[in-house]
Short mmCIF file of C-alpha atoms and ligand atoms in Angstrom, two decimals:
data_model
loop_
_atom_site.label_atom_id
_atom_site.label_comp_id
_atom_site.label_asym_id
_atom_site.label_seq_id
_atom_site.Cartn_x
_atom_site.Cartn_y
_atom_site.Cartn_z
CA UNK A 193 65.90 86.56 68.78
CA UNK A 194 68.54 84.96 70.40
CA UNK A 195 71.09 86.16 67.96
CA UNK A 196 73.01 83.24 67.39
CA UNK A 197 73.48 81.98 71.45
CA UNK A 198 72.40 79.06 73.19
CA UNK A 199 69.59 80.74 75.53
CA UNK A 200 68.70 85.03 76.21
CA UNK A 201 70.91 84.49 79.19
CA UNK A 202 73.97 84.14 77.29
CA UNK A 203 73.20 86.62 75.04
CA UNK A 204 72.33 89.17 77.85
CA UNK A 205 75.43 88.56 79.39
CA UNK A 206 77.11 88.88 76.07
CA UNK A 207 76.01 91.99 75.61
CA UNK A 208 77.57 93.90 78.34
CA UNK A 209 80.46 95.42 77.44
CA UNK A 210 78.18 97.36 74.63
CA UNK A 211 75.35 97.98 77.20
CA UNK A 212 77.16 99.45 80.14
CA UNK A 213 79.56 101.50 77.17
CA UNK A 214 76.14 103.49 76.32
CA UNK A 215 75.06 103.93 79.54
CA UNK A 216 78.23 105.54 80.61
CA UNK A 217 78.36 107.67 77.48
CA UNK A 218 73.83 108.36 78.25
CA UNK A 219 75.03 110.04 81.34
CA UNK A 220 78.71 112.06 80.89
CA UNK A 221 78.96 115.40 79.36
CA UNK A 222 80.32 115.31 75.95
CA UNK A 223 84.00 116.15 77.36
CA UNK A 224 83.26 113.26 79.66
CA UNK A 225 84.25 114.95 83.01
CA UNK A 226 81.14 115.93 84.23
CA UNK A 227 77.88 113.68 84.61
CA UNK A 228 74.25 114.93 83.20
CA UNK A 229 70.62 113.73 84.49
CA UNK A 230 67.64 113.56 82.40
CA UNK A 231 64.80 116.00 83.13
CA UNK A 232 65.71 118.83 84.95
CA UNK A 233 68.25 116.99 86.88
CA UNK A 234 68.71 116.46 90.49
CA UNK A 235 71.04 118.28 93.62
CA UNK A 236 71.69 115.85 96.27
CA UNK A 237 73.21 118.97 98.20
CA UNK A 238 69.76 119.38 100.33
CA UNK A 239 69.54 115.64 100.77
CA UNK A 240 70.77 114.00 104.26
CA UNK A 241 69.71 110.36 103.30
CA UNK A 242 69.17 108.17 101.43
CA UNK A 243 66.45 105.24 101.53
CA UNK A 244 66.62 102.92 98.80
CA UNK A 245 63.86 100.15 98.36
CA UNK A 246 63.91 96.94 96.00
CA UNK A 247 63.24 93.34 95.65
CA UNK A 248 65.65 90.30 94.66
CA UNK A 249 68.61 91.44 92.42
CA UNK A 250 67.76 94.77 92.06
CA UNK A 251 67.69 95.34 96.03
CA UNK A 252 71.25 93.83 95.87
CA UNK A 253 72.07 96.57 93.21
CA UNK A 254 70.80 98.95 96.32
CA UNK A 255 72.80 96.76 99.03
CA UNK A 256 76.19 97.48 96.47
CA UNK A 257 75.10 101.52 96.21
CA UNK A 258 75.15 101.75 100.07
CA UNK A 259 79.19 101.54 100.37
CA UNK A 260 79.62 103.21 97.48
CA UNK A 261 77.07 106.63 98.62
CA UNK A 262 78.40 106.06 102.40
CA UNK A 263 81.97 105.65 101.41
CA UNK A 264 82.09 108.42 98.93
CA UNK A 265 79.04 110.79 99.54
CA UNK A 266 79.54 110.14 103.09
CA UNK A 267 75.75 110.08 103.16
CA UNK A 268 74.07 107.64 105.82
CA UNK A 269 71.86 105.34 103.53
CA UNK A 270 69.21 102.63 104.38
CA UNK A 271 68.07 99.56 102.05
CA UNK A 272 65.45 97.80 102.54
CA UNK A 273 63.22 94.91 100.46
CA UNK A 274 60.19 96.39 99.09
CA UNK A 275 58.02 93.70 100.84
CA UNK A 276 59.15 94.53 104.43
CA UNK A 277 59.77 97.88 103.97
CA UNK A 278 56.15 98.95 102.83
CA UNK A 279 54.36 97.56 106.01
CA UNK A 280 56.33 98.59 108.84
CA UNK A 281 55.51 102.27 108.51
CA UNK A 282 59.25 103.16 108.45
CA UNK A 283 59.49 107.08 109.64
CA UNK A 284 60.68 108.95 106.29
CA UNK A 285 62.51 111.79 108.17
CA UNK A 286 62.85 115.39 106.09
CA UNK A 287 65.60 115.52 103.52
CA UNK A 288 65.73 112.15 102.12
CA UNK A 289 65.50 110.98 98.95
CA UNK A 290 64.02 107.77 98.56
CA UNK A 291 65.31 105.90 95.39
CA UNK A 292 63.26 102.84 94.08
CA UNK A 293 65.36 100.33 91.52
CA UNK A 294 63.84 97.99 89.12
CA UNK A 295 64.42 96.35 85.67
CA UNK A 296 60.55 96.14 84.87
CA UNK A 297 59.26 99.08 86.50
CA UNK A 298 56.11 96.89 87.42
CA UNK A 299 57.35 95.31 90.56
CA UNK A 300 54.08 95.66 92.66
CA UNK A 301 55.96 95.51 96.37
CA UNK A 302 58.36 98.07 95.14
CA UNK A 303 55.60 100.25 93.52
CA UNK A 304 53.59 100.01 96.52
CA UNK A 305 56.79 100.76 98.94
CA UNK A 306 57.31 104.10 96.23
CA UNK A 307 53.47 104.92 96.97
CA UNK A 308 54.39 104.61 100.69
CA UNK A 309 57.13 107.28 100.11
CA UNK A 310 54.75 110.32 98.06
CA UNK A 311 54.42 113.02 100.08
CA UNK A 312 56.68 112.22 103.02
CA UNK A 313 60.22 112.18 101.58
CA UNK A 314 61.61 115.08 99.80
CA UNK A 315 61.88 113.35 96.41
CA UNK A 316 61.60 110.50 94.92
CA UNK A 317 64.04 109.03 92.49
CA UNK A 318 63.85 105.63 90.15
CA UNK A 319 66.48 103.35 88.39
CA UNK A 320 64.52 101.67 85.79
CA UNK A 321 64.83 99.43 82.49
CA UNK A 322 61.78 100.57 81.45
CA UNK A 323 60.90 104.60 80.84
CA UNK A 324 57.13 103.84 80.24
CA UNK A 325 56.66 101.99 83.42
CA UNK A 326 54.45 102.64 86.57
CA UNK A 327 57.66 103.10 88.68
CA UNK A 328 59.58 105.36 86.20
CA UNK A 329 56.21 107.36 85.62
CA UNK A 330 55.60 108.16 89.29
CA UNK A 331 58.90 109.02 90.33
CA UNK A 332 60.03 113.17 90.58
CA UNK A 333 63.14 111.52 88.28
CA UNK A 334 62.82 108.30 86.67
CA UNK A 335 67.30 107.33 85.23
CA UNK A 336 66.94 104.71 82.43
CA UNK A 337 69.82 102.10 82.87
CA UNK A 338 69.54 101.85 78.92
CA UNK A 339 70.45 97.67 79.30
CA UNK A 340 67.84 97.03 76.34
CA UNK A 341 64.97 94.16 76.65
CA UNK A 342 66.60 91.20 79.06
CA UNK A 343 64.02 88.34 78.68
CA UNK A 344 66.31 85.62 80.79
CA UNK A 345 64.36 85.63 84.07
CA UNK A 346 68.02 85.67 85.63
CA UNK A 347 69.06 89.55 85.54
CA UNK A 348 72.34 90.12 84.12
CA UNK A 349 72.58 92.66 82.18
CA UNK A 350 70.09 94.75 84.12
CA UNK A 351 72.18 94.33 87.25
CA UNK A 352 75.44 95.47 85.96
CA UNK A 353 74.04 98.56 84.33
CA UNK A 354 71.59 99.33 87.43
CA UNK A 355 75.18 99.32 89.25
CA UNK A 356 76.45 101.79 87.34
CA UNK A 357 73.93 104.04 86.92
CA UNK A 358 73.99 103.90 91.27
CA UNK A 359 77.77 104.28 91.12
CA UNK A 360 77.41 107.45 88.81
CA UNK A 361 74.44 108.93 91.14
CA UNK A 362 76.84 108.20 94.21
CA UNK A 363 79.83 110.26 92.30
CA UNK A 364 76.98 113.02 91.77
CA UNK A 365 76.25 112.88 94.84
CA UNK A 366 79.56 113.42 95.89
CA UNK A 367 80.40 116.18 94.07
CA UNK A 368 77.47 117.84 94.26
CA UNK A 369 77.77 118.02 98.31
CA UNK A 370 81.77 118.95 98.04
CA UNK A 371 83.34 116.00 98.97
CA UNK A 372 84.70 115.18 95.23
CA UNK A 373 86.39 117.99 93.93
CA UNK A 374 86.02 118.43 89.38
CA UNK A 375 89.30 117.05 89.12
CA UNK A 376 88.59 114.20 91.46
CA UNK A 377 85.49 113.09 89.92
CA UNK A 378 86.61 113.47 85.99
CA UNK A 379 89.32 111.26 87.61
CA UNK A 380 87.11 108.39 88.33
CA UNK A 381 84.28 108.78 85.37
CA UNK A 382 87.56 108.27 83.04
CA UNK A 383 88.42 104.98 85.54
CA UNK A 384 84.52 104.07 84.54
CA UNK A 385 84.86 104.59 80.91
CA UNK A 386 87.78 101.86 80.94
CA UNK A 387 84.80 99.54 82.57
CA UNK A 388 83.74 97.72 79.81
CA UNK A 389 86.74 96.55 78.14
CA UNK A 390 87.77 94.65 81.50
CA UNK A 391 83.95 93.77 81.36
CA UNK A 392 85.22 92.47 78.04
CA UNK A 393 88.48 90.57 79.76
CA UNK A 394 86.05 89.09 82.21
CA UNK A 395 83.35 87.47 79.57
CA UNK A 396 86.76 86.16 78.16
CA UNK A 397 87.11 83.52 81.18
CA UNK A 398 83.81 81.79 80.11
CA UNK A 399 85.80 78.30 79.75
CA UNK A 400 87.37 78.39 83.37
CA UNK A 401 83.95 79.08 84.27
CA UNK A 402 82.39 76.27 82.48
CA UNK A 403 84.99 73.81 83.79
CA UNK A 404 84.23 75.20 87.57
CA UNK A 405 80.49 74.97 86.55
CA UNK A 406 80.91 71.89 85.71
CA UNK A 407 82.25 70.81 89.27
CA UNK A 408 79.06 72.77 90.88
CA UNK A 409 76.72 71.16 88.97
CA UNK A 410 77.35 68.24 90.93
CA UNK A 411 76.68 70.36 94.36
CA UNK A 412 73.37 70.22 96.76
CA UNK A 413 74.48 72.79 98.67
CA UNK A 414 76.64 76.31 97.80
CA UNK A 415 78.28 78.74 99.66
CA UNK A 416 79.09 82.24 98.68
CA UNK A 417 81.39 84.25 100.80
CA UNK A 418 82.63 88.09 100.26
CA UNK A 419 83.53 91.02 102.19
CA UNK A 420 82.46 94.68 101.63
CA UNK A 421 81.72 95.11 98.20
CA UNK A 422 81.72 91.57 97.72
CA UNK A 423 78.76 90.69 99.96
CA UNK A 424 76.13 92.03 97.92
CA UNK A 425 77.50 90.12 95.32
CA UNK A 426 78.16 87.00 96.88
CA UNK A 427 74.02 87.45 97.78
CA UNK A 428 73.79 88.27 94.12
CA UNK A 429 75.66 84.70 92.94
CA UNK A 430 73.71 82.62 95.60
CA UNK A 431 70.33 83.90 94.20
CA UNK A 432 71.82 83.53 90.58
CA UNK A 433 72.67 79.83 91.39
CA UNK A 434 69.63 79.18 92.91
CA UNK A 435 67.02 80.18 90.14
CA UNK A 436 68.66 78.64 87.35
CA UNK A 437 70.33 75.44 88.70
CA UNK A 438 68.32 74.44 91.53
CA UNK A 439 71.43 74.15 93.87
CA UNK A 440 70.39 75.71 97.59
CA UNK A 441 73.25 78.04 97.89
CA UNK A 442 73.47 80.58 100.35
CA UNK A 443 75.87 84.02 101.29
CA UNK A 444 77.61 85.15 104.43
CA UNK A 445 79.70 88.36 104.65
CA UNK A 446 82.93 86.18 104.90
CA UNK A 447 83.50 87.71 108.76
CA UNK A 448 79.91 85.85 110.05
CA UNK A 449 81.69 82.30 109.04
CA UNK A 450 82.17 81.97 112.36
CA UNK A 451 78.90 83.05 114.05
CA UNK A 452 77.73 79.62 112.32
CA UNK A 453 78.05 78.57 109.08
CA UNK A 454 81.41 77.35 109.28
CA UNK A 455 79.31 74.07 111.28
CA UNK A 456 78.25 73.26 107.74
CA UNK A 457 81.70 73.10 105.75
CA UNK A 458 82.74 69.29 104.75
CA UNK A 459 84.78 68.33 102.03
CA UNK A 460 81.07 68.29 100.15
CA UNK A 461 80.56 71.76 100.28
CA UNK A 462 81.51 74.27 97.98
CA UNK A 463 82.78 77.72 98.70
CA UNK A 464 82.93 80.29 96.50
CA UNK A 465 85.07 83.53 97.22
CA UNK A 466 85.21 86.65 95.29
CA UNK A 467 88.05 88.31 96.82
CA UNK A 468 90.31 90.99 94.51
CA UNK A 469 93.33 92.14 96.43
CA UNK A 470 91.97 95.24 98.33
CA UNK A 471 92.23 96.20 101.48
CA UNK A 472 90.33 93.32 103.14
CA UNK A 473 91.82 90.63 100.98
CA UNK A 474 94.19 89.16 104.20
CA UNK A 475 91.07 88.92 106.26
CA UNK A 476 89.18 86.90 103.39
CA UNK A 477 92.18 84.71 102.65
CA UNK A 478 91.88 84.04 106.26
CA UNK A 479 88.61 82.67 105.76
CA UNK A 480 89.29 81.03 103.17
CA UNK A 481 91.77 78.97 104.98
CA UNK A 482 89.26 78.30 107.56
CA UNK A 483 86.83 76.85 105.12
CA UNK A 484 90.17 74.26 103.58
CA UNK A 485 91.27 73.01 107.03
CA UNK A 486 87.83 71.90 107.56
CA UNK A 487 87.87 70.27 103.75
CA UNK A 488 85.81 73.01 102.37
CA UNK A 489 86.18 73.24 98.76
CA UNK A 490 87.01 76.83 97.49
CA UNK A 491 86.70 78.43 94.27
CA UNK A 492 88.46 82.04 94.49
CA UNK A 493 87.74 84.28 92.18
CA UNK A 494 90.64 87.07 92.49
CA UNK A 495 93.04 89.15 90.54
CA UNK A 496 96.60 87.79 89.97
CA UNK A 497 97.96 89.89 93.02
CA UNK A 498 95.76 88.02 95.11
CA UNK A 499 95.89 84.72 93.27
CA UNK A 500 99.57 85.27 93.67
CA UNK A 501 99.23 85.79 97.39
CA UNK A 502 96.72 83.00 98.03
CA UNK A 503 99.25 80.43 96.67
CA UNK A 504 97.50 77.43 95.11
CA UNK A 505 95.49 75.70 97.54
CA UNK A 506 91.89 76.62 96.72
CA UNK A 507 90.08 73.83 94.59
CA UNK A 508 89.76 76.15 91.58
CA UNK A 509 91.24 79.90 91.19
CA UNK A 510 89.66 82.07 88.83
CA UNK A 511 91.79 85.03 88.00
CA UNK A 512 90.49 88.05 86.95
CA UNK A 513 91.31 91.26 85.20
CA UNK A 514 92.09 94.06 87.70
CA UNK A 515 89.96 97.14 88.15
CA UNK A 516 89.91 100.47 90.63
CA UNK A 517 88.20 98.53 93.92
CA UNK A 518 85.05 100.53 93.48
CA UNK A 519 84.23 98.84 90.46
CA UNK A 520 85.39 95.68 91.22
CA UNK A 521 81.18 95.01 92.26
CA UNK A 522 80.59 95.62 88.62
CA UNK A 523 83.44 93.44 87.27
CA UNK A 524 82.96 90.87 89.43
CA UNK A 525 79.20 90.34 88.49
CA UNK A 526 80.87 88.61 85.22
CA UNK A 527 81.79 85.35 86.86
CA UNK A 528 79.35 84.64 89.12
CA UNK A 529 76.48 85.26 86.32
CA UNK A 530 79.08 82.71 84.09
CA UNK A 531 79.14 80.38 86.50
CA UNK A 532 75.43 80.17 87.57
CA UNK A 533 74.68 79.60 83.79
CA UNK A 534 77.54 77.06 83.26
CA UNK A 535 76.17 75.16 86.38
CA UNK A 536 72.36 75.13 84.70
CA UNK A 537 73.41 74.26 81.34
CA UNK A 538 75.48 71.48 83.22
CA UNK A 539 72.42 70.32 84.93
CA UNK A 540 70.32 70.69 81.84
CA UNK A 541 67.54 73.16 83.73
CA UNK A 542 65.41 75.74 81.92
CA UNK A 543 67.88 78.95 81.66
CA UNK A 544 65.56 81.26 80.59
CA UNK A 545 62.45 80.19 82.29
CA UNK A 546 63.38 78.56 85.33
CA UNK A 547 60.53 76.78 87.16
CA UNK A 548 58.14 78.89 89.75
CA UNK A 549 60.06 82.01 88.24
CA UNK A 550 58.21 85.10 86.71
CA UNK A 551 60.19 87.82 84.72
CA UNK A 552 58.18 90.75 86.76
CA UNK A 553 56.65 89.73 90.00
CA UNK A 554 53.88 92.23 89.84
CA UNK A 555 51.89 90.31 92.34
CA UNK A 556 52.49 90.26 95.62
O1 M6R B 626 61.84 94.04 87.76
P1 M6R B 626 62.51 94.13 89.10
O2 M6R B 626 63.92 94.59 88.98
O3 M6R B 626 61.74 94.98 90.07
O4 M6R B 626 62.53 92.66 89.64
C1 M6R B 626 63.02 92.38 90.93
C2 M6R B 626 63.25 90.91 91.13
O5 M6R B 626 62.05 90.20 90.92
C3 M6R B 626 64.31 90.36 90.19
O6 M6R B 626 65.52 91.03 90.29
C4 M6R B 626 64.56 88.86 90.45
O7 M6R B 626 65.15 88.68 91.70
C5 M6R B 626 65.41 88.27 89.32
N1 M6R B 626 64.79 87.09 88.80
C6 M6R B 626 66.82 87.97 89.74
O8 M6R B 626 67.57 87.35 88.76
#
């Protein structure tokens, strides 16, 4: 049931400020300052490192989680794609954790990578949509991301709350090693709690984003640009793009413009930037003005500090509600699922069931 919207896509996306609400609430004590784990729980204090394994959006969920468990966990961390991963005999040294994320469950590289992993690294940990599935069943700790049935082949909703549920094990992870203090980490579960109502803010842009759709639809080619935080996601909107419209798009961490794909910026190339003001934001605008001297057409997709600060030469500026930086991976998922979907609709393409596209790949 589509409940009233145009395709499961929209709906899915709809649904996210109620989705991520209960998974937050799933997973925080009842005075909301401390987080709980299913089972019998987990201690990341004997764990060194972390190896996290996945396939398409999920393993970009994994490439977001590595900042956020390096940067606050200090714990070194290695991602891989489920496909390459499980035949090249990676060396699982003692005293990791190897943590497996996907919406079905069924993957069959990522199953086969978590097969790989029995018996050599110290546990073995899932993110899952599914409970009853292989993955979640043959995991030491299977966390439910609680996002519901998604039945758009595009993940959306799955993404967002697979990102949270990695943010809230990298806060655990945290705290459970010393590094975040009670104080510190009731501090940013109460920052996490205010999530969904700028989730909410964001869905509320959908127009701008159908009006830059609009202007995309009309795009062979797409590039997606971000730094830190923003490169998994700007991986996350090229693959988004890709399924449903058809457009080739492709990311670049913003600082590897110059190593070579800067050759391929004309004024018919679209650029899209997801850039809040943080701490890198100068460095990206200075990208940015690399890609318009050469005719590059950008779309930023900011805050109004950096809107503000990035004046008004980019083609089209999308500004967004603020957030703490660590969540801005979460926030920022809004518009570049809204704009993938305004670009398909705009090319008239199969949302839900793109072409060559299965919901769970469990094939290899
Ligand atoms: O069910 P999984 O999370 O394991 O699926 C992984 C990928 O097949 C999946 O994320 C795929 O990339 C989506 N179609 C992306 O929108």
């Amino acid at each position: 049931d589509k409940g009233g919207y145009k395709h499961f896509m929209s709906k899915e996306i709809a649904e996210q400020p109620r989705v991520l609400t209960e998974v937050i609430g799933y997973y925080l004590s009842d005075d909301a300052t401390r987080i709980n784990l299913p089972e019998n729980g987990f201690d990341f204090k004997t764990i060194d490192r972390l190896t996290m394994v996945a396939c398409g959006t999920a393993f970009y969920a994994c490439l977001t989680a590595k900042y956020w468990f390096e940067q606050i966990a200090g714990m070194p961390v290695e991602v891989d794609i489920a496909s390459e991963f499980r035949y090249r005999e990676p060396p699982i040294t003692e005293r990791t954790a190897a943590l497996f994320v996907s919406q079905s469950g069924e993957t069959a590289d990522t199953l086969a990578a978590l097969r790989y992993c029995e018996g050599k690294a110290d546990s073995i940990l899932s993110v899952v949509n599914v409970p009853t599935s292989s993955i979640a069943r043959e995991s030491n700790l299977a966390l439910p991301i609680m996002a519901g049935p998604e039945i758009g082949v595009a993940s959306t909703k799955a993404f967002t709350c697979q990102l949270t549920v990695l943010y809230l094990m990298a806060l655990k992870a945290a705290h459970d090693k010393g590094r975040l203090s009670d104080t510190e980490l009731a501090d940013r579960l109460s920052e996490l709690r205010s999530l969904p109502s700028a989730v909410n803010a964001a869905l509320a842009l959908d127009k701008s984003l159908a009006h830059a759709g609009l202007k995309l639809s009309e795009a062979q080619d797409v590039l997606f640009l971000g730094r830190g935080l923003m490169y998994p996601l700007a991986l996350e909107g090229a693959l988004k793009l890709k399924e449903i419209s058809y457009i080739h798009a492709e990311a670049y961490a913003s600082g590897e413009l110059k190593h070579g794909p800067i050759a391929l910026i004309d004024k018919s190339m679209p650029v899209v930037v997801k850039a809040p003001r943080d701490a890198l934001f100068e460095k990206t605008v200075s990208n940015m003005q690399e890609v318009m001297a050469r005719d590059g057409k950008v779309i930023l997709i900011t805050d109004a500090a950096g809107a503000a600060e990035a004046g008004d030469e980019a083609w089209i500026t999308i500004v967004m509600p603020t957030a703490p930086a660590a969540l801005t991976p979460i926030l920022y998922a809004i518009p570049a699922q809204l704009l993938a979907y305004h670009t398909a609709v705009a090319k008239g393409t199969d949302v839900d069931q793109p072409r060559n596209l299965a919901k769970s790949v469990t094939v290899e």
